[in-house]
Each structure stands twice: as structure tokens, then as C-alpha cells.
Amino acid sequence: MSTNAAEVAVGITGAVYSADQGATVTAPTTSQSTVDTDLFNLGYVNEDGVEEAYDDTIEEIVAWQNATVVRSLTTESKATLKFVLIQTKGKVLELYHKGSEVTVAGSGEWKIEVKAPTPDRRCFLIDVIDGSKHIRIWVPDGEVTEREPIAYKNDEPIAYSMTITCYPDANNVVLTKFSNDASWGYS
């Protein structure tokens, strides 16, 4: 058994990007390839960073003999990314308020008429950086499926907490991860 402290990664900083539905975005091919200009940087994420989660429903088949589990079947699986955006800007408001659009309301004024949510599938790119180590997560088809309440308080930033569900492509891929970290290799 070998241990190597250099292989302990930490998500020191990074960025969350999204592209509006219908944008023609070139998918990344490496952890450090140029970010497509149609991807919009959503700004500051709170100190909790980005959480990647998998929710699987497992059905266990129990044998009559000895009442033992003889097989487990995955009957449902969902990949999600959760983050809290703390920088208020139009693209963040439009992402949080699915189907709503920020428009000009007058000289130096903006408005968003918050509508009942409508489907709003997008692509997402998450960069996770630890010094010179870079992880890039590419979600070609995702959507905001959970939103936490917005709090307006005098002791914390206005925050937009969202969970993105990642949908599978024709090859059943829900997201792709790239990294330049040598510890990802077979060693």
C-alpha cells in the first residue's frame, strides 16, 4: 500500500459556466482547452463550492432459500451538481428563474418578470483548480431541477442555490471529467 500526499486534491478555486439553450458550444477536449465564448461565467460561488452527487435506487432480489440477497439492480440513477451563486447578474437570474428573461426597463433600469418555470436545458462547464492541477466537468445536457429560497438579509449575500440534473446522451454519458493530474493515471 502506498501513500502520496501529492495525490490529495483540494478544490481551491474554479468557475461555473453555462450556455443558453440553443447556443452552439464546442465541447472541451482537455482539462485546459479554451472555454467556448458562448459559455457564460456565472461568477462567484459561495464557500461550499460545487457538490457532485449520485442518487441511485437499488432493488435487491432476495432468494427464497436462506433469505439472502442474490442480486442488486439499479432501477434509477440521477447525477446532480449543486452550487450556490453569490454574484447577482442577469444570466444568474435567468438561470435561477427558468424561462424568465432580464430586459431593459428604462434608462439604467432592468427588470425580470418572473414566470412560472418552463423547461430550460443547457450545457454546463465546471472548472476545479488546485494549483497547477485542473479538473474540468462537462455537462452537455443539464437543467436546474431544484432551487433553494432566496434570502434578503443584512448579514449574508443574496444567494441563488441551484441543483443541476445531468441528462444522459445517446451513449448514456451524463457528464465527462478531464484532468491534467498525473495521479489520475494508472500508477
PDB file of C-alpha atoms in Angstrom:
ATOM      1  CA  MET A   1       0.000   0.000   0.000  1.00  0.00           C
ATOM      2  CA  SER A   2       1.472   3.343  -0.990  1.00  0.00           C
ATOM      3  CA  THR A   3       0.534   6.763   0.217  1.00  0.00           C
ATOM      4  CA  ASN A   4       1.380  10.007  -1.507  1.00  0.00           C
ATOM      5  CA  ALA A   5       0.310  13.365  -0.084  1.00  0.00           C
ATOM      6  CA  ALA A   6       0.758  14.967  -3.522  1.00  0.00           C
ATOM      7  CA  GLU A   7      -2.244  12.926  -4.653  1.00  0.00           C
ATOM      8  CA  VAL A   8      -4.577  14.619  -2.166  1.00  0.00           C
ATOM      9  CA  ALA A   9      -6.565  17.087  -4.261  1.00  0.00           C
ATOM     10  CA  VAL A  10      -8.471  20.108  -2.966  1.00  0.00           C
ATOM     11  CA  GLY A  11     -10.930  22.247  -4.914  1.00  0.00           C
ATOM     12  CA  ILE A  12      -9.161  25.540  -4.097  1.00  0.00           C
ATOM     13  CA  THR A  13     -10.938  27.639  -6.729  1.00  0.00           C
ATOM     14  CA  GLY A  14     -12.753  27.320 -10.020  1.00  0.00           C
ATOM     15  CA  ALA A  15     -15.639  28.557 -12.095  1.00  0.00           C
ATOM     16  CA  VAL A  16     -19.138  27.585 -13.196  1.00  0.00           C
ATOM     17  CA  TYR A  17     -20.160  28.283 -16.791  1.00  0.00           C
ATOM     18  CA  SER A  18     -23.412  27.826 -18.655  1.00  0.00           C
ATOM     19  CA  ALA A  19     -24.680  28.426 -22.172  1.00  0.00           C
ATOM     20  CA  ASP A  20     -28.196  29.405 -23.080  1.00  0.00           C
ATOM     21  CA  GLN A  21     -30.364  26.812 -24.756  1.00  0.00           C
ATOM     22  CA  GLY A  22     -29.732  26.747 -28.481  1.00  0.00           C
ATOM     23  CA  ALA A  23     -26.185  28.121 -28.297  1.00  0.00           C
ATOM     24  CA  THR A  24     -23.664  26.281 -30.438  1.00  0.00           C
ATOM     25  CA  VAL A  25     -20.979  25.345 -27.935  1.00  0.00           C
ATOM     26  CA  THR A  26     -17.833  23.405 -28.708  1.00  0.00           C
ATOM     27  CA  ALA A  27     -17.341  20.726 -26.063  1.00  0.00           C
ATOM     28  CA  PRO A  28     -13.995  20.767 -24.252  1.00  0.00           C
ATOM     29  CA  THR A  29     -11.429  18.153 -25.224  1.00  0.00           C
ATOM     30  CA  THR A  30      -8.987  18.617 -22.327  1.00  0.00           C
ATOM     31  CA  SER A  31      -8.937  19.990 -18.803  1.00  0.00           C
ATOM     32  CA  GLN A  32      -7.352  23.230 -20.004  1.00  0.00           C
ATOM     33  CA  SER A  33      -8.713  23.743 -23.519  1.00  0.00           C
ATOM     34  CA  THR A  34     -10.029  27.222 -24.280  1.00  0.00           C
ATOM     35  CA  VAL A  35     -13.503  27.811 -22.884  1.00  0.00           C
ATOM     36  CA  ASP A  36     -16.020  28.408 -25.690  1.00  0.00           C
ATOM     37  CA  THR A  37     -17.050  32.083 -25.862  1.00  0.00           C
ATOM     38  CA  ASP A  38     -20.759  31.112 -25.778  1.00  0.00           C
ATOM     39  CA  LEU A  39     -20.253  29.762 -22.245  1.00  0.00           C
ATOM     40  CA  PHE A  40     -21.004  32.469 -19.687  1.00  0.00           C
ATOM     41  CA  ASN A  41     -19.062  32.602 -16.403  1.00  0.00           C
ATOM     42  CA  LEU A  42     -21.741  32.715 -13.689  1.00  0.00           C
ATOM     43  CA  GLY A  43     -19.441  34.482 -11.214  1.00  0.00           C
ATOM     44  CA  TYR A  44     -18.760  33.852  -7.560  1.00  0.00           C
ATOM     45  CA  VAL A  45     -19.813  30.564  -5.971  1.00  0.00           C
ATOM     46  CA  ASN A  46     -20.144  30.505  -2.180  1.00  0.00           C
ATOM     47  CA  GLU A  47     -17.514  28.899   0.065  1.00  0.00           C
ATOM     48  CA  ASP A  48     -19.135  25.448  -0.217  1.00  0.00           C
ATOM     49  CA  GLY A  49     -18.002  25.173  -3.848  1.00  0.00           C
ATOM     50  CA  VAL A  50     -19.691  22.689  -6.160  1.00  0.00           C
ATOM     51  CA  GLU A  51     -21.134  19.393  -4.959  1.00  0.00           C
ATOM     52  CA  GLU A  52     -21.297  16.419  -7.357  1.00  0.00           C
ATOM     53  CA  ALA A  53     -23.768  13.750  -6.245  1.00  0.00           C
ATOM     54  CA  TYR A  54     -25.265  10.494  -7.469  1.00  0.00           C
ATOM     55  CA  ASP A  55     -28.620   9.242  -6.246  1.00  0.00           C
ATOM     56  CA  ASP A  56     -29.156   5.576  -7.078  1.00  0.00           C
ATOM     57  CA  THR A  57     -32.185   3.461  -6.291  1.00  0.00           C
ATOM     58  CA  ILE A  58     -31.211  -0.173  -5.775  1.00  0.00           C
ATOM     59  CA  GLU A  59     -33.698  -3.037  -5.875  1.00  0.00           C
ATOM     60  CA  GLU A  60     -32.436  -6.102  -4.064  1.00  0.00           C
ATOM     61  CA  ILE A  61     -33.534  -9.553  -5.155  1.00  0.00           C
ATOM     62  CA  VAL A  62     -33.838 -11.881  -2.183  1.00  0.00           C
ATOM     63  CA  ALA A  63     -33.740 -15.660  -2.638  1.00  0.00           C
ATOM     64  CA  TRP A  64     -36.321 -17.867  -1.042  1.00  0.00           C
ATOM     65  CA  GLN A  65     -33.523 -20.084   0.226  1.00  0.00           C
ATOM     66  CA  ASN A  66     -31.759 -18.541   3.240  1.00  0.00           C
ATOM     67  CA  ALA A  67     -33.427 -15.150   2.644  1.00  0.00           C
ATOM     68  CA  THR A  68     -30.192 -13.788   1.187  1.00  0.00           C
ATOM     69  CA  VAL A  69     -29.663 -11.086  -1.377  1.00  0.00           C
ATOM     70  CA  VAL A  70     -28.571 -12.761  -4.613  1.00  0.00           C
ATOM     71  CA  ARG A  71     -28.575  -9.749  -6.895  1.00  0.00           C
ATOM     72  CA  SER A  72     -28.937  -5.987  -6.822  1.00  0.00           C
ATOM     73  CA  LEU A  73     -30.433  -3.980  -9.671  1.00  0.00           C
ATOM     74  CA  THR A  74     -30.054  -0.267 -10.219  1.00  0.00           C
ATOM     75  CA  THR A  75     -33.577   0.813 -11.085  1.00  0.00           C
ATOM     76  CA  GLU A  76     -32.992   4.557 -11.040  1.00  0.00           C
ATOM     77  CA  SER A  77     -29.914   6.780 -11.131  1.00  0.00           C
ATOM     78  CA  LYS A  78     -29.529  10.551 -11.126  1.00  0.00           C
ATOM     79  CA  ALA A  79     -26.351  12.652 -11.374  1.00  0.00           C
ATOM     80  CA  THR A  80     -26.514  16.187  -9.988  1.00  0.00           C
ATOM     81  CA  LEU A  81     -24.302  19.214  -9.438  1.00  0.00           C
ATOM     82  CA  LYS A  82     -25.225  21.659  -6.690  1.00  0.00           C
ATOM     83  CA  PHE A  83     -23.835  25.140  -6.103  1.00  0.00           C
ATOM     84  CA  VAL A  84     -24.782  28.479  -4.615  1.00  0.00           C
ATOM     85  CA  LEU A  85     -24.106  31.527  -6.777  1.00  0.00           C
ATOM     86  CA  ILE A  86     -23.490  34.720  -4.792  1.00  0.00           C
ATOM     87  CA  GLN A  87     -22.863  37.156  -7.617  1.00  0.00           C
ATOM     88  CA  THR A  88     -26.059  38.769  -8.869  1.00  0.00           C
ATOM     89  CA  LYS A  89     -26.108  39.270 -12.626  1.00  0.00           C
ATOM     90  CA  GLY A  90     -28.648  38.847 -15.393  1.00  0.00           C
ATOM     91  CA  LYS A  91     -27.505  35.388 -16.538  1.00  0.00           C
ATOM     92  CA  VAL A  92     -27.671  34.109 -12.952  1.00  0.00           C
ATOM     93  CA  LEU A  93     -31.207  35.474 -12.523  1.00  0.00           C
ATOM     94  CA  GLU A  94     -32.294  33.891 -15.825  1.00  0.00           C
ATOM     95  CA  LEU A  95     -30.806  30.523 -14.827  1.00  0.00           C
ATOM     96  CA  TYR A  96     -32.483  30.612 -11.401  1.00  0.00           C
ATOM     97  CA  HIS A  97     -35.838  31.816 -12.790  1.00  0.00           C
ATOM     98  CA  LYS A  98     -36.197  29.214 -15.566  1.00  0.00           C
ATOM     99  CA  GLY A  99     -37.926  30.676 -18.619  1.00  0.00           C
ATOM    100  CA  SER A 100     -37.686  34.305 -17.463  1.00  0.00           C
ATOM    101  CA  GLU A 101     -35.577  36.982 -19.131  1.00  0.00           C
ATOM    102  CA  VAL A 102     -33.862  40.144 -17.900  1.00  0.00           C
ATOM    103  CA  THR A 103     -34.847  43.104 -20.091  1.00  0.00           C
ATOM    104  CA  VAL A 104     -34.308  46.872 -20.198  1.00  0.00           C
ATOM    105  CA  ALA A 105     -36.950  48.704 -18.166  1.00  0.00           C
ATOM    106  CA  GLY A 106     -35.751  52.251 -18.851  1.00  0.00           C
ATOM    107  CA  SER A 107     -32.663  54.400 -18.647  1.00  0.00           C
ATOM    108  CA  GLY A 108     -30.264  52.498 -16.385  1.00  0.00           C
ATOM    109  CA  GLU A 109     -33.032  50.175 -15.185  1.00  0.00           C
ATOM    110  CA  TRP A 110     -33.513  46.446 -15.650  1.00  0.00           C
ATOM    111  CA  LYS A 111     -36.371  44.086 -14.866  1.00  0.00           C
ATOM    112  CA  ILE A 112     -37.174  40.414 -14.806  1.00  0.00           C
ATOM    113  CA  GLU A 113     -40.763  39.313 -14.976  1.00  0.00           C
ATOM    114  CA  VAL A 114     -40.598  36.024 -13.110  1.00  0.00           C
ATOM    115  CA  LYS A 115     -42.749  33.494 -14.899  1.00  0.00           C
ATOM    116  CA  ALA A 116     -43.834  30.020 -13.934  1.00  0.00           C
ATOM    117  CA  PRO A 117     -40.793  27.836 -14.680  1.00  0.00           C
ATOM    118  CA  THR A 118     -40.505  26.245 -18.100  1.00  0.00           C
ATOM    119  CA  PRO A 119     -38.028  23.619 -19.300  1.00  0.00           C
ATOM    120  CA  ASP A 120     -34.609  25.213 -19.767  1.00  0.00           C
ATOM    121  CA  ARG A 121     -31.983  22.641 -20.705  1.00  0.00           C
ATOM    122  CA  ARG A 122     -28.441  23.964 -21.056  1.00  0.00           C
ATOM    123  CA  CYS A 123     -24.851  22.856 -21.135  1.00  0.00           C
ATOM    124  CA  PHE A 124     -22.615  23.451 -18.122  1.00  0.00           C
ATOM    125  CA  LEU A 125     -18.873  23.511 -17.568  1.00  0.00           C
ATOM    126  CA  ILE A 126     -17.297  23.373 -14.103  1.00  0.00           C
ATOM    127  CA  ASP A 127     -13.599  24.099 -13.574  1.00  0.00           C
ATOM    128  CA  VAL A 128     -11.963  22.911 -10.338  1.00  0.00           C
ATOM    129  CA  ILE A 129      -8.428  24.160  -9.747  1.00  0.00           C
ATOM    130  CA  ASP A 130      -5.819  23.089  -7.189  1.00  0.00           C
ATOM    131  CA  GLY A 131      -2.587  24.929  -8.035  1.00  0.00           C
ATOM    132  CA  SER A 132      -1.481  23.532 -11.397  1.00  0.00           C
ATOM    133  CA  LYS A 133      -3.947  20.617 -11.193  1.00  0.00           C
ATOM    134  CA  HIS A 134      -7.114  21.151 -13.149  1.00  0.00           C
ATOM    135  CA  ILE A 135     -10.361  19.164 -13.246  1.00  0.00           C
ATOM    136  CA  ARG A 136     -12.958  20.093 -15.844  1.00  0.00           C
ATOM    137  CA  ILE A 137     -16.510  18.717 -15.689  1.00  0.00           C
ATOM    138  CA  TRP A 138     -18.547  18.942 -18.889  1.00  0.00           C
ATOM    139  CA  VAL A 139     -22.332  18.515 -18.837  1.00  0.00           C
ATOM    140  CA  PRO A 140     -23.686  18.733 -22.394  1.00  0.00           C
ATOM    141  CA  ASP A 141     -27.316  18.473 -21.273  1.00  0.00           C
ATOM    142  CA  GLY A 142     -28.426  19.671 -17.857  1.00  0.00           C
ATOM    143  CA  GLU A 143     -31.191  21.627 -16.218  1.00  0.00           C
ATOM    144  CA  VAL A 144     -31.941  23.401 -12.944  1.00  0.00           C
ATOM    145  CA  THR A 145     -34.260  20.985 -11.148  1.00  0.00           C
ATOM    146  CA  GLU A 146     -34.072  22.275  -7.566  1.00  0.00           C
ATOM    147  CA  ARG A 147     -33.900  25.817  -6.192  1.00  0.00           C
ATOM    148  CA  GLU A 148     -33.491  26.927  -2.604  1.00  0.00           C
ATOM    149  CA  PRO A 149     -35.246  30.062  -1.322  1.00  0.00           C
ATOM    150  CA  ILE A 150     -33.553  33.451  -1.831  1.00  0.00           C
ATOM    151  CA  ALA A 151     -32.936  35.253   1.478  1.00  0.00           C
ATOM    152  CA  TYR A 152     -32.601  39.040   1.670  1.00  0.00           C
ATOM    153  CA  LYS A 153     -30.710  39.659   4.924  1.00  0.00           C
ATOM    154  CA  ASN A 154     -28.212  42.192   6.248  1.00  0.00           C
ATOM    155  CA  ASP A 155     -25.598  39.625   7.291  1.00  0.00           C
ATOM    156  CA  GLU A 156     -25.138  37.448   4.191  1.00  0.00           C
ATOM    157  CA  PRO A 157     -25.020  37.807   0.418  1.00  0.00           C
ATOM    158  CA  ILE A 158     -28.110  37.346  -1.717  1.00  0.00           C
ATOM    159  CA  ALA A 159     -27.610  33.790  -2.928  1.00  0.00           C
ATOM    160  CA  TYR A 160     -29.035  31.579  -5.651  1.00  0.00           C
ATOM    161  CA  SER A 161     -28.795  27.912  -4.636  1.00  0.00           C
ATOM    162  CA  MET A 162     -29.407  25.512  -7.510  1.00  0.00           C
ATOM    163  CA  THR A 163     -29.169  21.839  -8.292  1.00  0.00           C
ATOM    164  CA  ILE A 164     -28.495  20.815 -11.876  1.00  0.00           C
ATOM    165  CA  THR A 165     -29.670  17.391 -13.065  1.00  0.00           C
ATOM    166  CA  CYS A 166     -27.381  15.915 -15.727  1.00  0.00           C
ATOM    167  CA  TYR A 167     -29.217  14.088 -18.521  1.00  0.00           C
ATOM    168  CA  PRO A 168     -27.662  11.187 -20.463  1.00  0.00           C
ATOM    169  CA  ASP A 169     -26.650  11.441 -24.105  1.00  0.00           C
ATOM    170  CA  ALA A 170     -27.103   8.720 -26.748  1.00  0.00           C
ATOM    171  CA  ASN A 171     -24.203   6.772 -25.152  1.00  0.00           C
ATOM    172  CA  ASN A 172     -25.676   7.081 -21.625  1.00  0.00           C
ATOM    173  CA  VAL A 173     -22.946   9.586 -20.589  1.00  0.00           C
ATOM    174  CA  VAL A 174     -24.266  12.158 -18.095  1.00  0.00           C
ATOM    175  CA  LEU A 175     -21.027  14.115 -17.681  1.00  0.00           C
ATOM    176  CA  THR A 176     -17.395  13.939 -18.700  1.00  0.00           C
ATOM    177  CA  LYS A 177     -14.410  14.734 -16.465  1.00  0.00           C
ATOM    178  CA  PHE A 178     -10.988  15.787 -17.707  1.00  0.00           C
ATOM    179  CA  SER A 179      -7.845  16.298 -15.613  1.00  0.00           C
ATOM    180  CA  ASN A 180      -4.177  17.069 -16.101  1.00  0.00           C
ATOM    181  CA  ASP A 181      -3.422  15.477 -12.700  1.00  0.00           C
ATOM    182  CA  ALA A 182      -0.932  12.626 -13.238  1.00  0.00           C
ATOM    183  CA  SER A 183      -2.420  10.730 -10.270  1.00  0.00           C
ATOM    184  CA  TRP A 184      -5.487  10.048 -12.440  1.00  0.00           C
ATOM    185  CA  GLY A 185      -3.299   7.699 -14.485  1.00  0.00           C
ATOM    186  CA  TYR A 186      -2.725   4.034 -13.779  1.00  0.00           C
ATOM    187  CA  SER A 187       0.185   4.004 -11.353  1.00  0.00           C
TER     188      SER A 187
END
